[in-house]
Structure formats: structure tokens, C-alpha cells
Short mmCIF file of N, CA and C in Angstrom, two decimals:
data_model
loop_
_atom_site.label_atom_id
_atom_site.label_comp_id
_atom_site.label_asym_id
_atom_site.label_seq_id
_atom_site.Cartn_x
_atom_site.Cartn_y
_atom_site.Cartn_z
N GLN A 1 110.24 124.36 92.14
CA GLN A 1 109.23 125.28 91.64
C GLN A 1 108.83 126.28 92.72
N VAL A 2 108.75 125.82 93.95
CA VAL A 2 108.37 126.71 95.04
C VAL A 2 109.39 127.84 95.16
N VAL A 3 110.68 127.50 95.05
CA VAL A 3 111.73 128.52 95.15
C VAL A 3 111.61 129.51 94.00
N GLN A 4 111.37 129.01 92.80
CA GLN A 4 111.26 129.89 91.63
C GLN A 4 110.04 130.80 91.73
N GLU A 5 108.98 130.33 92.29
CA GLU A 5 107.73 131.09 92.37
C GLU A 5 107.56 131.80 93.72
N TRP A 6 108.60 131.82 94.53
CA TRP A 6 108.47 132.33 95.90
C TRP A 6 107.99 133.78 95.94
N ALA A 7 108.43 134.62 95.06
CA ALA A 7 108.01 136.03 95.07
C ALA A 7 106.50 136.14 94.92
N GLY A 8 105.93 135.37 94.01
CA GLY A 8 104.48 135.40 93.82
C GLY A 8 103.73 134.82 95.01
N ILE A 9 104.29 133.78 95.63
CA ILE A 9 103.64 133.17 96.79
C ILE A 9 103.66 134.15 97.95
N GLU A 10 104.80 134.82 98.16
CA GLU A 10 104.97 135.74 99.28
C GLU A 10 104.06 136.96 99.13
N SER A 11 103.81 137.38 97.91
CA SER A 11 102.97 138.56 97.70
C SER A 11 101.48 138.21 97.68
N GLY A 12 101.15 136.96 98.00
CA GLY A 12 99.74 136.57 98.11
C GLY A 12 99.16 136.05 96.81
N ARG A 13 99.97 135.83 95.82
CA ARG A 13 99.47 135.33 94.54
C ARG A 13 99.81 133.84 94.39
N ALA A 14 99.55 133.07 95.41
CA ALA A 14 99.88 131.64 95.41
C ALA A 14 99.16 130.88 94.31
N GLU A 15 97.90 131.31 94.02
CA GLU A 15 97.14 130.62 92.98
C GLU A 15 97.76 130.80 91.61
N GLU A 16 98.43 131.92 91.40
CA GLU A 16 99.07 132.15 90.13
C GLU A 16 100.32 131.29 89.96
N ALA A 17 100.94 130.92 91.09
CA ALA A 17 102.16 130.12 91.03
C ALA A 17 101.88 128.71 90.51
N ARG A 18 100.67 128.21 90.77
CA ARG A 18 100.20 126.91 90.27
C ARG A 18 101.21 125.78 90.51
N ILE A 19 101.52 125.56 91.76
CA ILE A 19 102.43 124.49 92.15
C ILE A 19 101.58 123.29 92.55
N PHE A 20 101.86 122.16 91.92
CA PHE A 20 101.10 120.95 92.20
C PHE A 20 102.04 119.86 92.71
N VAL A 21 101.49 119.04 93.54
CA VAL A 21 102.22 117.87 94.00
C VAL A 21 101.71 116.69 93.18
N LYS A 22 102.62 116.02 92.54
CA LYS A 22 102.23 114.87 91.73
C LYS A 22 102.83 113.62 92.35
N PRO A 23 102.01 112.87 93.08
CA PRO A 23 102.54 111.64 93.67
C PRO A 23 102.85 110.61 92.57
N VAL A 24 103.99 109.96 92.72
CA VAL A 24 104.41 108.95 91.76
C VAL A 24 104.65 107.66 92.53
N GLU A 25 103.96 106.62 92.09
CA GLU A 25 104.15 105.33 92.72
C GLU A 25 105.23 104.58 91.96
N LYS A 26 106.21 104.12 92.69
CA LYS A 26 107.32 103.44 92.04
C LYS A 26 107.49 102.08 92.70
N SER A 27 107.48 101.04 91.91
CA SER A 27 107.67 99.69 92.43
C SER A 27 109.11 99.27 92.21
N VAL A 28 109.70 98.75 93.25
CA VAL A 28 111.05 98.24 93.16
C VAL A 28 111.00 96.75 93.46
N ILE A 29 111.38 95.95 92.49
CA ILE A 29 111.38 94.50 92.69
C ILE A 29 112.65 94.11 93.41
N ARG A 30 112.49 93.40 94.50
CA ARG A 30 113.64 92.94 95.28
C ARG A 30 113.61 91.42 95.32
N GLU A 31 114.78 90.86 95.12
CA GLU A 31 114.88 89.41 95.25
C GLU A 31 114.84 89.07 96.73
N ARG A 32 113.97 88.20 97.08
CA ARG A 32 113.89 87.75 98.47
C ARG A 32 114.62 86.43 98.59
N PRO A 33 115.08 86.12 99.78
CA PRO A 33 115.67 84.79 99.91
C PRO A 33 114.59 83.72 99.77
N GLU A 34 115.02 82.58 99.29
CA GLU A 34 114.12 81.44 99.19
C GLU A 34 114.15 80.64 100.49
N LEU A 35 115.23 80.80 101.24
CA LEU A 35 115.40 80.04 102.46
C LEU A 35 116.07 80.91 103.52
N ILE A 36 115.50 80.92 104.70
CA ILE A 36 116.13 81.54 105.85
C ILE A 36 116.49 80.41 106.81
N GLN A 37 117.77 80.28 107.10
CA GLN A 37 118.23 79.27 108.04
C GLN A 37 118.63 79.96 109.34
N ILE A 38 117.99 79.56 110.41
CA ILE A 38 118.29 80.11 111.73
C ILE A 38 119.09 79.06 112.49
N HIS A 39 120.29 79.43 112.90
CA HIS A 39 121.14 78.56 113.71
C HIS A 39 121.11 79.10 115.13
N LEU A 40 120.47 78.37 116.04
CA LEU A 40 120.41 78.76 117.44
C LEU A 40 121.53 78.03 118.17
N VAL A 41 122.45 78.79 118.75
CA VAL A 41 123.62 78.24 119.41
C VAL A 41 123.47 78.49 120.91
N CYS A 42 123.36 77.40 121.69
CA CYS A 42 123.00 77.49 123.11
C CYS A 42 124.16 77.10 124.02
N ASP A 43 124.39 77.90 125.02
CA ASP A 43 125.45 77.70 126.01
C ASP A 43 124.98 76.69 127.06
N LEU A 44 125.66 75.55 127.15
CA LEU A 44 125.37 74.56 128.19
C LEU A 44 126.59 74.37 129.09
N SER A 45 127.36 75.43 129.27
CA SER A 45 128.55 75.35 130.11
C SER A 45 128.15 75.31 131.58
N GLY A 46 129.12 75.02 132.43
CA GLY A 46 128.88 74.91 133.86
C GLY A 46 128.44 76.22 134.51
N SER A 47 128.72 77.36 133.87
CA SER A 47 128.32 78.64 134.46
C SER A 47 126.83 78.92 134.29
N MET A 48 126.15 78.12 133.51
CA MET A 48 124.71 78.30 133.30
C MET A 48 123.96 77.63 134.46
N ASP A 49 123.60 78.44 135.46
CA ASP A 49 122.87 77.92 136.62
C ASP A 49 121.40 77.67 136.24
N GLU A 50 120.60 77.25 137.22
CA GLU A 50 119.21 76.88 136.97
C GLU A 50 118.40 78.03 136.37
N LYS A 51 118.59 79.24 136.91
CA LYS A 51 117.85 80.40 136.40
C LYS A 51 118.21 80.69 134.94
N LYS A 52 119.49 80.65 134.66
CA LYS A 52 119.96 80.93 133.30
C LYS A 52 119.47 79.87 132.33
N ARG A 53 119.45 78.63 132.78
CA ARG A 53 118.96 77.55 131.90
C ARG A 53 117.47 77.71 131.62
N GLU A 54 116.74 78.19 132.60
CA GLU A 54 115.31 78.42 132.40
C GLU A 54 115.10 79.49 131.34
N VAL A 55 115.89 80.55 131.41
CA VAL A 55 115.82 81.60 130.38
C VAL A 55 116.21 81.04 129.02
N LEU A 56 117.24 80.20 129.00
CA LEU A 56 117.67 79.55 127.76
C LEU A 56 116.54 78.72 127.17
N LYS A 57 115.88 77.94 128.00
CA LYS A 57 114.76 77.10 127.52
C LYS A 57 113.62 77.95 126.99
N GLN A 58 113.27 78.99 127.73
CA GLN A 58 112.18 79.86 127.29
C GLN A 58 112.51 80.54 125.96
N THR A 59 113.74 81.01 125.83
CA THR A 59 114.18 81.64 124.59
C THR A 59 114.12 80.66 123.43
N THR A 60 114.59 79.45 123.67
CA THR A 60 114.60 78.43 122.63
C THR A 60 113.17 78.09 122.19
N VAL A 61 112.29 77.86 123.15
CA VAL A 61 110.89 77.55 122.82
C VAL A 61 110.26 78.70 122.05
N LEU A 62 110.47 79.92 122.53
CA LEU A 62 109.87 81.09 121.88
C LEU A 62 110.35 81.21 120.43
N LEU A 63 111.65 81.11 120.21
CA LEU A 63 112.17 81.23 118.85
C LEU A 63 111.70 80.10 117.94
N LEU A 64 111.82 78.85 118.41
CA LEU A 64 111.45 77.72 117.56
C LEU A 64 109.96 77.71 117.23
N ARG A 65 109.13 77.97 118.22
CA ARG A 65 107.67 77.97 117.98
C ARG A 65 107.27 79.14 117.09
N SER A 66 107.87 80.31 117.31
CA SER A 66 107.55 81.47 116.48
C SER A 66 107.93 81.21 115.03
N LEU A 67 109.09 80.63 114.82
CA LEU A 67 109.52 80.34 113.45
C LEU A 67 108.68 79.24 112.82
N GLU A 68 108.23 78.29 113.64
CA GLU A 68 107.33 77.25 113.12
C GLU A 68 106.00 77.87 112.69
N GLU A 69 105.48 78.80 113.48
CA GLU A 69 104.24 79.49 113.13
C GLU A 69 104.43 80.34 111.87
N PHE A 70 105.59 80.98 111.76
CA PHE A 70 105.90 81.76 110.57
C PHE A 70 105.92 80.87 109.33
N GLN A 71 106.52 79.68 109.44
CA GLN A 71 106.55 78.73 108.33
C GLN A 71 105.13 78.29 107.97
N THR A 72 104.29 78.06 108.96
CA THR A 72 102.90 77.69 108.71
C THR A 72 102.19 78.81 107.95
N TYR A 73 102.42 80.05 108.36
CA TYR A 73 101.83 81.20 107.67
C TYR A 73 102.31 81.26 106.22
N LEU A 74 103.60 81.06 106.01
CA LEU A 74 104.14 81.06 104.65
C LEU A 74 103.47 79.99 103.80
N ASN A 75 103.29 78.81 104.36
CA ASN A 75 102.66 77.72 103.63
C ASN A 75 101.21 78.05 103.27
N MET A 76 100.50 78.68 104.21
CA MET A 76 99.09 79.01 103.98
C MET A 76 98.91 80.09 102.93
N THR A 77 99.86 81.02 102.84
CA THR A 77 99.72 82.14 101.90
C THR A 77 100.52 81.95 100.62
N ARG A 78 101.16 80.83 100.47
CA ARG A 78 102.03 80.59 99.32
C ARG A 78 101.30 80.75 97.98
N SER A 79 100.06 80.27 97.90
CA SER A 79 99.32 80.37 96.64
C SER A 79 98.98 81.82 96.29
N LEU A 80 98.80 82.66 97.31
CA LEU A 80 98.50 84.07 97.07
C LEU A 80 99.75 84.88 96.75
N THR A 81 100.82 84.61 97.47
CA THR A 81 102.03 85.43 97.34
C THR A 81 102.98 84.92 96.27
N GLY A 82 102.92 83.64 95.97
CA GLY A 82 103.87 83.07 95.01
C GLY A 82 105.28 82.99 95.56
N SER A 83 105.42 83.17 96.86
CA SER A 83 106.73 83.18 97.49
C SER A 83 107.28 81.76 97.64
N LYS A 84 108.58 81.63 97.43
CA LYS A 84 109.25 80.35 97.64
C LYS A 84 109.86 80.27 99.03
N LEU A 85 109.72 81.33 99.80
CA LEU A 85 110.39 81.44 101.09
C LEU A 85 110.01 80.33 102.05
N SER A 86 111.01 79.76 102.71
CA SER A 86 110.79 78.82 103.80
C SER A 86 111.84 79.09 104.87
N VAL A 87 111.57 78.55 106.05
CA VAL A 87 112.44 78.77 107.20
C VAL A 87 112.88 77.43 107.76
N GLY A 88 114.17 77.31 108.01
CA GLY A 88 114.71 76.11 108.64
C GLY A 88 115.42 76.50 109.92
N THR A 89 115.27 75.68 110.95
CA THR A 89 115.92 75.97 112.23
C THR A 89 116.83 74.82 112.62
N GLU A 90 117.94 75.19 113.22
CA GLU A 90 118.90 74.23 113.73
C GLU A 90 119.27 74.68 115.13
N VAL A 91 119.48 73.72 116.03
CA VAL A 91 119.91 74.05 117.38
C VAL A 91 121.21 73.31 117.66
N ARG A 92 122.21 74.07 118.05
CA ARG A 92 123.51 73.50 118.46
C ARG A 92 123.73 73.91 119.90
N VAL A 93 124.36 73.01 120.66
CA VAL A 93 124.72 73.32 122.03
C VAL A 93 126.24 73.23 122.15
N PHE A 94 126.77 73.92 123.14
CA PHE A 94 128.21 73.88 123.32
C PHE A 94 128.58 73.93 124.79
N GLY A 95 129.75 73.45 125.05
CA GLY A 95 130.42 73.44 126.34
C GLY A 95 131.86 73.14 126.00
N ASP A 96 132.34 71.96 126.41
CA ASP A 96 133.68 71.53 125.99
C ASP A 96 133.71 71.18 124.51
N ASP A 97 132.57 70.72 124.00
CA ASP A 97 132.47 70.38 122.58
C ASP A 97 131.19 70.98 122.02
N SER A 98 130.88 70.66 120.79
CA SER A 98 129.70 71.19 120.11
C SER A 98 128.86 70.02 119.60
N ARG A 99 127.55 70.11 119.78
CA ARG A 99 126.64 69.07 119.29
C ARG A 99 125.45 69.73 118.61
N THR A 100 124.96 69.09 117.58
CA THR A 100 123.73 69.54 116.94
C THR A 100 122.61 68.69 117.51
N ILE A 101 121.64 69.34 118.16
CA ILE A 101 120.54 68.59 118.77
C ILE A 101 119.23 68.74 118.00
N LYS A 102 119.22 69.62 117.00
CA LYS A 102 118.09 69.72 116.07
C LYS A 102 118.64 70.17 114.73
N HIS A 103 118.37 69.37 113.71
CA HIS A 103 118.85 69.68 112.37
C HIS A 103 117.82 70.49 111.61
N CYS A 104 118.29 71.27 110.65
CA CYS A 104 117.38 72.03 109.79
C CYS A 104 116.52 71.05 109.00
N ALA A 105 115.23 71.26 109.00
CA ALA A 105 114.32 70.37 108.26
C ALA A 105 114.61 70.44 106.77
N ASP A 106 115.06 71.60 106.27
CA ASP A 106 115.32 71.73 104.84
C ASP A 106 116.51 70.89 104.39
N GLU A 107 117.35 70.46 105.34
CA GLU A 107 118.48 69.60 104.99
C GLU A 107 118.01 68.17 104.73
N ASN A 108 116.83 67.83 105.22
CA ASN A 108 116.28 66.50 105.03
C ASN A 108 114.83 66.64 104.58
N PRO A 109 114.60 66.95 103.29
CA PRO A 109 113.24 67.21 102.83
C PRO A 109 112.29 66.03 102.97
N SER A 110 112.83 64.81 103.11
CA SER A 110 111.95 63.65 103.25
C SER A 110 111.40 63.54 104.68
N GLN A 111 111.98 64.30 105.59
CA GLN A 111 111.51 64.26 106.98
C GLN A 111 110.16 64.97 107.08
N PRO A 112 109.13 64.28 107.57
CA PRO A 112 107.81 64.91 107.68
C PRO A 112 107.83 66.02 108.73
N LYS A 113 106.91 66.98 108.57
CA LYS A 113 106.85 68.12 109.50
C LYS A 113 106.61 67.65 110.93
N GLU A 114 105.88 66.55 111.11
CA GLU A 114 105.63 66.05 112.47
C GLU A 114 106.94 65.62 113.13
N ALA A 115 107.85 65.05 112.34
CA ALA A 115 109.15 64.64 112.88
C ALA A 115 109.97 65.85 113.29
N ASP A 116 109.89 66.93 112.51
CA ASP A 116 110.60 68.16 112.86
C ASP A 116 110.03 68.75 114.15
N ARG A 117 108.70 68.70 114.28
CA ARG A 117 108.05 69.21 115.49
C ARG A 117 108.44 68.36 116.71
N ALA A 118 108.52 67.05 116.55
CA ALA A 118 108.92 66.16 117.65
C ALA A 118 110.37 66.44 118.04
N GLU A 119 111.20 66.68 117.03
CA GLU A 119 112.60 67.00 117.31
C GLU A 119 112.70 68.31 118.09
N THR A 120 111.86 69.27 117.77
CA THR A 120 111.82 70.54 118.50
C THR A 120 111.47 70.31 119.96
N ILE A 121 110.52 69.44 120.22
CA ILE A 121 110.10 69.15 121.60
C ILE A 121 111.22 68.46 122.36
N ARG A 122 111.93 67.53 121.71
CA ARG A 122 113.05 66.83 122.37
C ARG A 122 114.19 67.76 122.73
N VAL A 123 114.34 68.84 121.98
CA VAL A 123 115.42 69.81 122.24
C VAL A 123 115.37 70.32 123.67
N ILE A 124 114.19 70.62 124.16
CA ILE A 124 114.04 71.23 125.48
C ILE A 124 114.62 70.33 126.56
N GLY A 125 114.37 69.04 126.49
CA GLY A 125 114.90 68.10 127.48
C GLY A 125 116.41 68.01 127.44
N ARG A 126 117.00 68.31 126.31
CA ARG A 126 118.46 68.20 126.19
C ARG A 126 119.19 69.47 126.62
N LEU A 127 118.44 70.49 127.01
CA LEU A 127 119.07 71.74 127.44
C LEU A 127 119.45 71.73 128.92
N ASP A 128 119.29 70.58 129.58
CA ASP A 128 119.68 70.46 130.99
C ASP A 128 121.09 69.90 131.15
N ASP A 129 121.71 69.46 130.06
CA ASP A 129 123.06 68.89 130.14
C ASP A 129 124.06 69.95 130.57
N ASN A 130 125.08 69.51 131.29
CA ASN A 130 126.21 70.38 131.64
C ASN A 130 127.38 69.88 130.81
N LEU A 131 127.82 70.71 129.88
CA LEU A 131 128.86 70.28 128.96
C LEU A 131 130.23 70.87 129.29
N GLY A 132 130.40 71.41 130.50
CA GLY A 132 131.73 71.84 130.93
C GLY A 132 132.02 73.30 130.69
N ASN A 133 133.07 73.57 129.93
CA ASN A 133 133.55 74.94 129.70
C ASN A 133 132.73 75.66 128.62
N THR A 134 133.17 76.86 128.27
CA THR A 134 132.41 77.71 127.34
C THR A 134 133.18 77.89 126.03
N PHE A 135 133.30 76.83 125.27
CA PHE A 135 133.97 76.92 123.97
C PHE A 135 132.94 77.21 122.89
N ASP A 136 132.47 78.48 122.85
CA ASP A 136 131.47 78.86 121.87
C ASP A 136 132.06 78.97 120.46
N ASN A 137 133.37 78.96 120.36
CA ASN A 137 133.99 78.98 119.04
C ASN A 137 133.73 77.67 118.27
N ASN A 138 133.51 76.56 118.98
CA ASN A 138 133.30 75.27 118.31
C ASN A 138 132.05 75.25 117.42
N PRO A 139 130.87 75.59 117.95
CA PRO A 139 129.70 75.54 117.05
C PRO A 139 129.77 76.59 115.94
N LEU A 140 130.35 77.75 116.25
CA LEU A 140 130.45 78.78 115.22
C LEU A 140 131.40 78.34 114.11
N SER A 141 132.50 77.68 114.49
CA SER A 141 133.43 77.14 113.50
C SER A 141 132.78 76.03 112.69
N ASP A 142 131.97 75.19 113.35
CA ASP A 142 131.28 74.11 112.65
C ASP A 142 130.31 74.67 111.60
N ILE A 143 129.59 75.73 111.95
CA ILE A 143 128.65 76.35 111.00
C ILE A 143 129.43 76.92 109.81
N ALA A 144 130.52 77.63 110.10
CA ALA A 144 131.34 78.21 109.03
C ALA A 144 131.92 77.11 108.14
N ALA A 145 132.40 76.02 108.74
CA ALA A 145 132.97 74.91 107.96
C ALA A 145 131.91 74.27 107.07
N GLY A 146 130.69 74.17 107.58
CA GLY A 146 129.60 73.60 106.78
C GLY A 146 129.29 74.45 105.56
N ILE A 147 129.39 75.76 105.71
CA ILE A 147 129.15 76.66 104.58
C ILE A 147 130.30 76.53 103.58
N GLU A 148 131.52 76.57 104.09
CA GLU A 148 132.71 76.52 103.21
C GLU A 148 132.82 75.20 102.46
N ALA A 149 132.28 74.13 103.02
CA ALA A 149 132.39 72.81 102.39
C ALA A 149 131.43 72.63 101.22
N ASP A 150 130.49 73.54 101.06
CA ASP A 150 129.47 73.39 100.02
C ASP A 150 129.47 74.62 99.10
N PRO A 151 130.20 74.55 97.98
CA PRO A 151 130.28 75.69 97.06
C PRO A 151 128.90 76.16 96.55
N SER A 152 127.96 75.24 96.39
CA SER A 152 126.63 75.65 95.92
C SER A 152 125.92 76.50 96.98
N GLN A 153 126.17 76.18 98.25
CA GLN A 153 125.56 76.98 99.32
C GLN A 153 126.18 78.38 99.37
N ILE A 154 127.48 78.45 99.16
CA ILE A 154 128.15 79.75 99.13
C ILE A 154 127.55 80.60 98.01
N LYS A 155 127.35 80.00 96.84
CA LYS A 155 126.76 80.73 95.71
C LYS A 155 125.34 81.19 96.04
N ARG A 156 124.55 80.31 96.65
CA ARG A 156 123.17 80.68 97.01
C ARG A 156 123.14 81.81 98.02
N ILE A 157 124.09 81.83 98.95
CA ILE A 157 124.17 82.92 99.93
C ILE A 157 124.55 84.22 99.22
N ARG A 158 125.56 84.16 98.38
CA ARG A 158 126.01 85.35 97.63
C ARG A 158 124.90 85.89 96.72
N ASP A 159 124.12 84.99 96.13
CA ASP A 159 123.03 85.39 95.24
C ASP A 159 121.80 85.87 96.00
N GLY A 160 121.82 85.80 97.31
CA GLY A 160 120.69 86.24 98.11
C GLY A 160 119.56 85.23 98.19
N LYS A 161 119.81 83.99 97.77
CA LYS A 161 118.78 82.96 97.81
C LYS A 161 118.66 82.34 99.19
N VAL A 162 119.75 82.37 99.95
CA VAL A 162 119.76 81.82 101.32
C VAL A 162 120.25 82.92 102.26
N LEU A 163 119.55 83.07 103.35
CA LEU A 163 119.94 83.99 104.41
C LEU A 163 120.19 83.17 105.66
N LYS A 164 121.38 83.25 106.19
CA LYS A 164 121.72 82.51 107.41
C LYS A 164 121.76 83.50 108.56
N ILE A 165 121.11 83.13 109.65
CA ILE A 165 121.10 83.94 110.86
C ILE A 165 121.58 83.06 112.00
N ILE A 166 122.58 83.53 112.73
CA ILE A 166 123.10 82.79 113.87
C ILE A 166 122.77 83.58 115.13
N ILE A 167 122.09 82.92 116.06
CA ILE A 167 121.74 83.53 117.34
C ILE A 167 122.41 82.71 118.43
N GLU A 168 123.26 83.36 119.21
CA GLU A 168 123.93 82.68 120.31
C GLU A 168 123.29 83.12 121.62
N VAL A 169 122.87 82.15 122.41
CA VAL A 169 122.29 82.44 123.72
C VAL A 169 123.31 81.96 124.76
N THR A 170 123.87 82.91 125.50
CA THR A 170 124.93 82.59 126.45
C THR A 170 124.89 83.56 127.62
N ASP A 171 125.57 83.19 128.69
CA ASP A 171 125.68 84.12 129.82
C ASP A 171 126.97 84.92 129.72
N GLY A 172 127.64 84.82 128.60
CA GLY A 172 128.84 85.62 128.35
C GLY A 172 130.11 84.85 128.62
N GLY A 173 131.20 85.47 128.23
CA GLY A 173 132.49 84.84 128.44
C GLY A 173 132.73 83.73 127.43
N SER A 174 134.00 83.38 127.31
CA SER A 174 134.38 82.31 126.41
C SER A 174 135.67 81.70 126.94
N SER A 175 135.79 80.39 126.79
CA SER A 175 137.00 79.71 127.24
C SER A 175 138.15 79.97 126.28
N ASP A 176 137.85 80.40 125.07
CA ASP A 176 138.89 80.74 124.10
C ASP A 176 138.44 81.99 123.34
N PRO A 177 138.54 83.18 123.98
CA PRO A 177 138.01 84.40 123.36
C PRO A 177 138.67 84.76 122.03
N GLU A 178 139.93 84.37 121.84
CA GLU A 178 140.61 84.71 120.58
C GLU A 178 140.04 83.89 119.42
N ALA A 179 139.60 82.67 119.69
CA ALA A 179 139.04 81.82 118.63
C ALA A 179 137.68 82.32 118.25
#
């Protein structure tokens, strides 16, 4: 309209052009995931010296506690928001092999929240192990195999009901970069 009425606007007759801005509010409904699974993959290879392990521990505590607080917030606001969203965290460590040192609470719904919190605290003590080389492909392959083994989980991921996030904390390098 401005382009069509430009001659009148330019000649000082802007009021005659009568151009109005009409704000339109548009709501777009988006499906949110019902579950966010965070897989924290931690490097415990021999190259992780004391300083690097301290950073690893701090990162792990920060992520796990932040996500626990986020879950608490979700629980507190659930009646207002009607959201089904929940967050599950898993911690895997790697070196020569791969180990899961904290399981996702959503995988074991009968596990009380206090047990999940205690498991989170135990994780920190287990981050001092030296597991040898840097085979980071092992935990990543294990996570992929766990998804592939469960067709219902694949469907839930495709449908946007589950969001998986993998965070690897490492000092770099890999003993098998091609894998």
C-alpha cells in the first residue's frame, strides 16, 4: 500500500493515503518432546591429567545439577503448563572400554528421585578412574545400538516425542578416529 500511495505521501498528503498497520497475532502449535535424554560421555583416558579431570568434574556437576533443577521446575509448573516434558540424564565414561556410571531415571520409573540424586553424587567419585586409551567410539556406538535395538524408541524419536542430546567431554583425540 505504501508503494501504491507513494505519490500522495511524497506530496505531503500522507493523511489521505490512510495506511494502517494491523497487527495480527498468530499462534502456531508445536509438538514438544515429552522426554529429553541427555547422554554425558566423559573421557577418562590417561591423557586426562589432574587439571583436565577437575574441569570434567565441574562440567559434570554443573550439567547434572542444572538438569535436575530444570526437572524440578517442570514438576512444579506441570499443573499450570500441562506439559508432559521430563528430562533424563545418563553418564558414560570411556577409555579402553565404555561404562555407564549413571543410568537415565526414566529407564527405571520405580527408582525414587532420591536414588537418582544419590547416583548423581556417586558419579563424581568415579571420574578419577584412569581407563587407558581414548576409544570414544565405544560409548557412542553403545548409545546408537541402544536406540537401534528398540523400534518403539526410534518411532518416538522420529515423532518428536523424544529428543536425545549427546555431550562428549574430552581433551580431544581418539584412539580410533575412523570409528
